[in-house]
mmCIF file of C-alpha atoms in Angstrom:
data_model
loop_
_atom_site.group_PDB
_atom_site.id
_atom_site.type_symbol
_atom_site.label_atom_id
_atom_site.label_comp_id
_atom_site.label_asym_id
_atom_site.label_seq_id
_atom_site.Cartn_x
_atom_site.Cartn_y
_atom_site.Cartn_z
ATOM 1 C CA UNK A 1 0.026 17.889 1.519
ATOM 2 C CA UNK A 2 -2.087 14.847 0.318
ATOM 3 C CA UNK A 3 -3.003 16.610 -3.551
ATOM 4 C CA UNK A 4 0.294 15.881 -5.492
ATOM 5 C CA UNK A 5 0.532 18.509 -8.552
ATOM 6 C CA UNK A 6 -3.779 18.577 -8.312
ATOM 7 C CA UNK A 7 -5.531 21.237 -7.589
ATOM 8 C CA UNK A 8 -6.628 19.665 -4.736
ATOM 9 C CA UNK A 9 -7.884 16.041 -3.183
ATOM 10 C CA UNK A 10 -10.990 16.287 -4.572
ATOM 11 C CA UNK A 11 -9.988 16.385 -8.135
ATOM 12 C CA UNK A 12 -7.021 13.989 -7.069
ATOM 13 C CA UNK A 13 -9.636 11.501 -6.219
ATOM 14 C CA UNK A 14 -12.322 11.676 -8.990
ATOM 15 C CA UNK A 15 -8.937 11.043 -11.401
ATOM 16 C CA UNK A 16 -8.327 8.302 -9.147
ATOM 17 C CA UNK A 17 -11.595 6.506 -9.217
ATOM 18 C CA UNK A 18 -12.655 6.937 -12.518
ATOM 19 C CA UNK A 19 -8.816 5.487 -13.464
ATOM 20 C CA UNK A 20 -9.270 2.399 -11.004
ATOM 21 C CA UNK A 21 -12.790 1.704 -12.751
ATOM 22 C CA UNK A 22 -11.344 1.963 -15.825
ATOM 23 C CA UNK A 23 -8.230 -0.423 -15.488
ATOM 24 C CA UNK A 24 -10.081 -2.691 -13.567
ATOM 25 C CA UNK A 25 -10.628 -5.473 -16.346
ATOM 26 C CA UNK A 26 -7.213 -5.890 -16.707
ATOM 27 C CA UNK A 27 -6.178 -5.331 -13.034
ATOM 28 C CA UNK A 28 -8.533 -8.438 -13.024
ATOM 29 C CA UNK A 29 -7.008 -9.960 -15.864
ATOM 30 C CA UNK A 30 -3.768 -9.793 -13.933
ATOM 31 C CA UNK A 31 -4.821 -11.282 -10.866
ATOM 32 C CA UNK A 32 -6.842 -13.954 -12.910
ATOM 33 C CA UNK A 33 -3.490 -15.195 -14.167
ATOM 34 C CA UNK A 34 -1.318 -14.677 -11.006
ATOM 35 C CA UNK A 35 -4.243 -17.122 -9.316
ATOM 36 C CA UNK A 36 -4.755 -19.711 -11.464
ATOM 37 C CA UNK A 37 -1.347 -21.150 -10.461
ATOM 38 C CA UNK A 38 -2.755 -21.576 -7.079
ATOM 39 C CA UNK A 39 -6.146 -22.672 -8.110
ATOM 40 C CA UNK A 40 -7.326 -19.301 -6.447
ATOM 41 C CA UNK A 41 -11.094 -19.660 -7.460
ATOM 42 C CA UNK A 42 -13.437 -17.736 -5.099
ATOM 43 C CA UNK A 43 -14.633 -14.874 -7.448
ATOM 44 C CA UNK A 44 -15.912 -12.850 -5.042
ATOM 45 C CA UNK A 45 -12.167 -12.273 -3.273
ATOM 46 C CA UNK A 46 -10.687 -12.270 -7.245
ATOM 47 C CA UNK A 47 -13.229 -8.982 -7.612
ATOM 48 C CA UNK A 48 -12.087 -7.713 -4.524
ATOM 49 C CA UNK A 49 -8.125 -8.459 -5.480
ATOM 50 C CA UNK A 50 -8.627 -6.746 -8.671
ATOM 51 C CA UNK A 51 -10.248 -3.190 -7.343
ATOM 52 C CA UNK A 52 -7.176 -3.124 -4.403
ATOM 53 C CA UNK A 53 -4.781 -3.395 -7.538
ATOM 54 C CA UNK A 54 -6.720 -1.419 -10.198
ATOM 55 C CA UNK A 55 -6.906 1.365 -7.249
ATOM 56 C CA UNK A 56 -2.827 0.870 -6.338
ATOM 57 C CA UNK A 57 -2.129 1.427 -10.073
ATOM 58 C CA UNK A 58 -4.430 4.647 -9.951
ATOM 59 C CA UNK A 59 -3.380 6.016 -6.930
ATOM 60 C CA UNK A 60 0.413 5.428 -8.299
ATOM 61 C CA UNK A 61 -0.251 7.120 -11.361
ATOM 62 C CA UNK A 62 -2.281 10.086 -9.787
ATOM 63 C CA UNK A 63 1.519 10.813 -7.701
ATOM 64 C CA UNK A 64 3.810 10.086 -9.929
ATOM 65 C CA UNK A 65 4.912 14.128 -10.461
ATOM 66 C CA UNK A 66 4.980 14.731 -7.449
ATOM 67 C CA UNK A 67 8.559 15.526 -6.001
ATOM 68 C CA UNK A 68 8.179 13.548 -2.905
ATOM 69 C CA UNK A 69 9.011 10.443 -2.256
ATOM 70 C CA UNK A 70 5.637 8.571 -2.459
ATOM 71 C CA UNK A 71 4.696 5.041 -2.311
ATOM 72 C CA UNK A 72 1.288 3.197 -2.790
ATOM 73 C CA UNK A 73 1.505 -0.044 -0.502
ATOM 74 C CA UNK A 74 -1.131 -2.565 -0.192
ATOM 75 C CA UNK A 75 -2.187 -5.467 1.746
ATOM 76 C CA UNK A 76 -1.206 -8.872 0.424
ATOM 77 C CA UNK A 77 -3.505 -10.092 -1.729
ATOM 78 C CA UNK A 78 -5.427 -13.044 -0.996
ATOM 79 C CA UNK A 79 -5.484 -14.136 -4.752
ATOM 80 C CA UNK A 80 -2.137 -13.000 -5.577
ATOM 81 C CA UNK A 81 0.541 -15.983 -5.169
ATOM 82 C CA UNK A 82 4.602 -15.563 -5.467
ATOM 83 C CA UNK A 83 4.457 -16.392 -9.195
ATOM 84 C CA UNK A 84 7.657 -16.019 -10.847
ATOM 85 C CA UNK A 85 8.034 -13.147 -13.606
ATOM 86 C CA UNK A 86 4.438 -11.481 -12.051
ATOM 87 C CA UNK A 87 5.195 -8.290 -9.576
ATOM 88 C CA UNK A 88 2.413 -7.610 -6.969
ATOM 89 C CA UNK A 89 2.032 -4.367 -5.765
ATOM 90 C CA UNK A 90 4.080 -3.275 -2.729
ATOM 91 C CA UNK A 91 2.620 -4.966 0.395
ATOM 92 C CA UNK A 92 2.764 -3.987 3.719
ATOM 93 C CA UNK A 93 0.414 -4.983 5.762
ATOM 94 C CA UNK A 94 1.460 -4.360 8.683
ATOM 95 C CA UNK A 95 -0.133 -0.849 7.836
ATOM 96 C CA UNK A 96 -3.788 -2.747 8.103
ATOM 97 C CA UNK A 97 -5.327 -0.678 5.219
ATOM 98 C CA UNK A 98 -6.328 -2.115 1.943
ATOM 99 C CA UNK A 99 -4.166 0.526 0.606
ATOM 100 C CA UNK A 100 -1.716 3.105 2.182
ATOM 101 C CA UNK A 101 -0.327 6.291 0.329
ATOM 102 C CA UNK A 102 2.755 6.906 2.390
ATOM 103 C CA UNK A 103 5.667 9.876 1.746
ATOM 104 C CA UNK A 104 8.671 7.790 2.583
ATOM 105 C CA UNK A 105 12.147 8.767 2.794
ATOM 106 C CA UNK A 106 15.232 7.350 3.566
ATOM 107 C CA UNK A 107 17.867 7.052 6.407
ATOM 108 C CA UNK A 108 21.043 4.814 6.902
ATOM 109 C CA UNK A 109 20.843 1.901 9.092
ATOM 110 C CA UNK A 110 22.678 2.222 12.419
ATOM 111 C CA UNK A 111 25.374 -0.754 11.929
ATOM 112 C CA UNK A 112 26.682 -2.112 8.886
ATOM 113 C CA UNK A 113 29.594 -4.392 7.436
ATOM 114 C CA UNK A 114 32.820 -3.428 8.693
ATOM 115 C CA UNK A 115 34.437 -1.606 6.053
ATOM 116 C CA UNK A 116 30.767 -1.562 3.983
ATOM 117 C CA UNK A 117 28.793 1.627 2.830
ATOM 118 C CA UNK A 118 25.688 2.122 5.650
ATOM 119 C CA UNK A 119 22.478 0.724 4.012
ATOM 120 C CA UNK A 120 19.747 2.639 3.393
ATOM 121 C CA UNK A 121 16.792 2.178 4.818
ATOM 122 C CA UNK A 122 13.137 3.509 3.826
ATOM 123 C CA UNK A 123 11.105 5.496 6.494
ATOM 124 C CA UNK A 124 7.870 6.930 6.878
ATOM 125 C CA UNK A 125 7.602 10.387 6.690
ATOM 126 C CA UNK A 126 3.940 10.646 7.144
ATOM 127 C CA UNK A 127 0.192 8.664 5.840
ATOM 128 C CA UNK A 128 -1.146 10.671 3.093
ATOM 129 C CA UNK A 129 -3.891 8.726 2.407
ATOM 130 C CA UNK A 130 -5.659 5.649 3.980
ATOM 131 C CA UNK A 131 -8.221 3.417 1.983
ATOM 132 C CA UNK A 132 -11.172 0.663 2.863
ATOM 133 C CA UNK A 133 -12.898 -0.917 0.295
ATOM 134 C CA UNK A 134 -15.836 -3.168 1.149
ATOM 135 C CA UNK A 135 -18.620 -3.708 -1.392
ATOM 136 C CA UNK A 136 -20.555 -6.437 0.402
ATOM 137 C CA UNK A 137 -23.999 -5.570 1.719
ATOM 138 C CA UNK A 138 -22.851 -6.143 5.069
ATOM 139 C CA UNK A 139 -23.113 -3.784 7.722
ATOM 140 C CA UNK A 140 -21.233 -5.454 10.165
ATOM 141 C CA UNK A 141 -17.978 -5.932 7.696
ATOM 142 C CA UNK A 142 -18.543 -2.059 7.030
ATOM 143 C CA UNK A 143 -18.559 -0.818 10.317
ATOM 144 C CA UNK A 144 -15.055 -3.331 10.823
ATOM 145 C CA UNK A 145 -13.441 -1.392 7.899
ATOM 146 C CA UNK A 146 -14.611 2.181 9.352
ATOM 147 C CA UNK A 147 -13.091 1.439 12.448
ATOM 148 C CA UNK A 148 -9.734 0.709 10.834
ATOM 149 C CA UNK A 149 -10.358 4.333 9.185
ATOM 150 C CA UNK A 150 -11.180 5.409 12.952
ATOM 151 C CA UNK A 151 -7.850 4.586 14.230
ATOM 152 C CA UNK A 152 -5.529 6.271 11.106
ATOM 153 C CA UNK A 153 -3.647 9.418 10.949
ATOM 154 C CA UNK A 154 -4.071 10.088 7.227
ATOM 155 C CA UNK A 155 -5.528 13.592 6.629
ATOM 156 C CA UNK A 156 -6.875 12.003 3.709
ATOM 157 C CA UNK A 157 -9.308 8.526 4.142
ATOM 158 C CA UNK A 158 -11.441 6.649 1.271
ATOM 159 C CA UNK A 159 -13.621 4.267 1.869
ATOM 160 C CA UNK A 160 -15.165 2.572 -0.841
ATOM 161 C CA UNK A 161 -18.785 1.031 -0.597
ATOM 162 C CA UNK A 162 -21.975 -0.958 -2.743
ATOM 163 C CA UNK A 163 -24.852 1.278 -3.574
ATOM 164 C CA UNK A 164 -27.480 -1.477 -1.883
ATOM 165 C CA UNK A 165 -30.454 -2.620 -4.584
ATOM 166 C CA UNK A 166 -33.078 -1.043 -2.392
ATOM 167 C CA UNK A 167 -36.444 1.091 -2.686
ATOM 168 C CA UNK A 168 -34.263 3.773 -0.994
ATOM 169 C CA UNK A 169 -31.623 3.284 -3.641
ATOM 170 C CA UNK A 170 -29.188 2.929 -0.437
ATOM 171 C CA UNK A 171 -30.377 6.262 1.987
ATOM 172 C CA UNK A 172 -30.310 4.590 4.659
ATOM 173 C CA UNK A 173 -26.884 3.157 4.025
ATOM 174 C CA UNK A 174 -25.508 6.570 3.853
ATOM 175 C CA UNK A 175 -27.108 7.341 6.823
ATOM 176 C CA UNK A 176 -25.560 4.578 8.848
ATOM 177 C CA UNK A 177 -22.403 5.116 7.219
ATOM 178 C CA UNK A 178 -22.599 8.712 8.436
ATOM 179 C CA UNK A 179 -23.656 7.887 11.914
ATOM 180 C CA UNK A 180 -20.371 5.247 11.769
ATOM 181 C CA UNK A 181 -17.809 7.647 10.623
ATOM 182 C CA UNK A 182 -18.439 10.676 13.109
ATOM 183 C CA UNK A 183 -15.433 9.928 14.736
ATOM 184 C CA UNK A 184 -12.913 9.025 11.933
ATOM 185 C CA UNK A 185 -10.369 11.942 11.942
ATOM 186 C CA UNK A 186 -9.333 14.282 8.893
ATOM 187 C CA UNK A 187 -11.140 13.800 5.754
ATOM 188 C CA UNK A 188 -13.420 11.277 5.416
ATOM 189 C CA UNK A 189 -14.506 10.608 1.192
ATOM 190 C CA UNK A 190 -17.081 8.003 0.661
ATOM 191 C CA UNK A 191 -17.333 6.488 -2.686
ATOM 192 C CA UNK A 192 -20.282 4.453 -3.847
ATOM 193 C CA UNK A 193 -20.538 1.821 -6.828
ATOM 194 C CA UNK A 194 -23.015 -0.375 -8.236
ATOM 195 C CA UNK A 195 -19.926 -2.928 -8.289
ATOM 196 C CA UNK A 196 -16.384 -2.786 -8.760
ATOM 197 C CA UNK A 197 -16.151 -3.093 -13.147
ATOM 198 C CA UNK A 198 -19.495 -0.836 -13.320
ATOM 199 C CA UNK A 199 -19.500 2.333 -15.066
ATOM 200 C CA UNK A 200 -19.953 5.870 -12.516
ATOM 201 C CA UNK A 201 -20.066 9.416 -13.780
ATOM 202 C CA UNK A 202 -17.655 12.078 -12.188
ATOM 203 C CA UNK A 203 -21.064 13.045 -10.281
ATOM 204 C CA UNK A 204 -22.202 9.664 -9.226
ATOM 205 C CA UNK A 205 -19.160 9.587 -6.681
ATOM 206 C CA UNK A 206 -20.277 11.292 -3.289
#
């Protein structure tokens, strides 16, 4: 149920990384601008901001064929102020995911105006997707975001992760992040980057 009109997740996902890597200057660019109104300048929660959005836009694109109703939310951004004629992505984050691929659909609320048509009111149908992103070399602030994974009902989860500058070239972060995630349920994808604007082939993604 998660794949859209792909084949199946797999190519669903490589699509959807390779797209968020590749729109992420201007995803940046837009949060730059939505920030600066605010004097929003930690860089390191900008870069963060950016990847959440350039990923939203990705994901959005990647499902919009399909026939479902589907909606990419995302957490409020940190960097992303209510600035007049600039649309965030949809937030809700009450969902607690960076980002949440949800089939939605809608029902009519239970009272209305007197004499007024019931109003409609958007439901979830089910999680399709789930996704952490956490890029600092932090173990402790990884193994927070794979517990939020832990608890989901997604079939589908992504968690997104540095490759650590080490002699190991990051081993035995896989290996910890494997040890972590035994107990996440459904599908667990892990995708590692150098950083979030750096350039990864199709086969770099694990």
């Amino acid at each position: 149920m998660p794949k859209s009109t792909y084949p199946d997740e797999h190519q669903l996902l490589l699509d959807v990384l390779g797209n968020a890597q590749g729109g992420f200057k201007n995803a940046f660019g837009e949060v730059h601008k939505a920030a600066i109104a605010e004097n929003k300048k930690d860089n390191g929660v900008l870069l963060h901001d950016a990847w959440i959005l350039s990923m939203h836009q990705a994901f959005t694109v990647a499902y919009q064929k399909d026939p479902r109703r589907i909606i990419v939310f995302a957490k409020p951004l940190k960097a992303w102020p209510a600035v007049p004629g600039v649309k965030a992505p949809y937030n809700r984050g009450e969902y607690g995911f960076d980002l949440a691929v949800v089939e939605m659909r809608t029902e009519d609320a239970p009272y209305h105006k007197v004499g007024g048509k019931p109003t409609p009111v958007i439901v979830v149908v089910r999680h399709l997707w789930q996704v952490e992103s956490e890029i600092r070399n932090d173990a402790t602030k990884l193994s927070e975001d794979l517990g939020k994974l832990t608890g989901g009902a997604a079939p589908c989860k992504l968690f997104v992760t540095i490759i650590p500058k080490t002699q190991d070239d990051g081993a035995a972060w896989r290996t910890f992040i494997e040890r972590g995630a035994q107990y996440i349920p459904g599908q667990l994808y892990v995708a590692m980057v150098r950083s979030y604007g750096g350039k990864n082939g199709r086969q770099a993604w694990l």
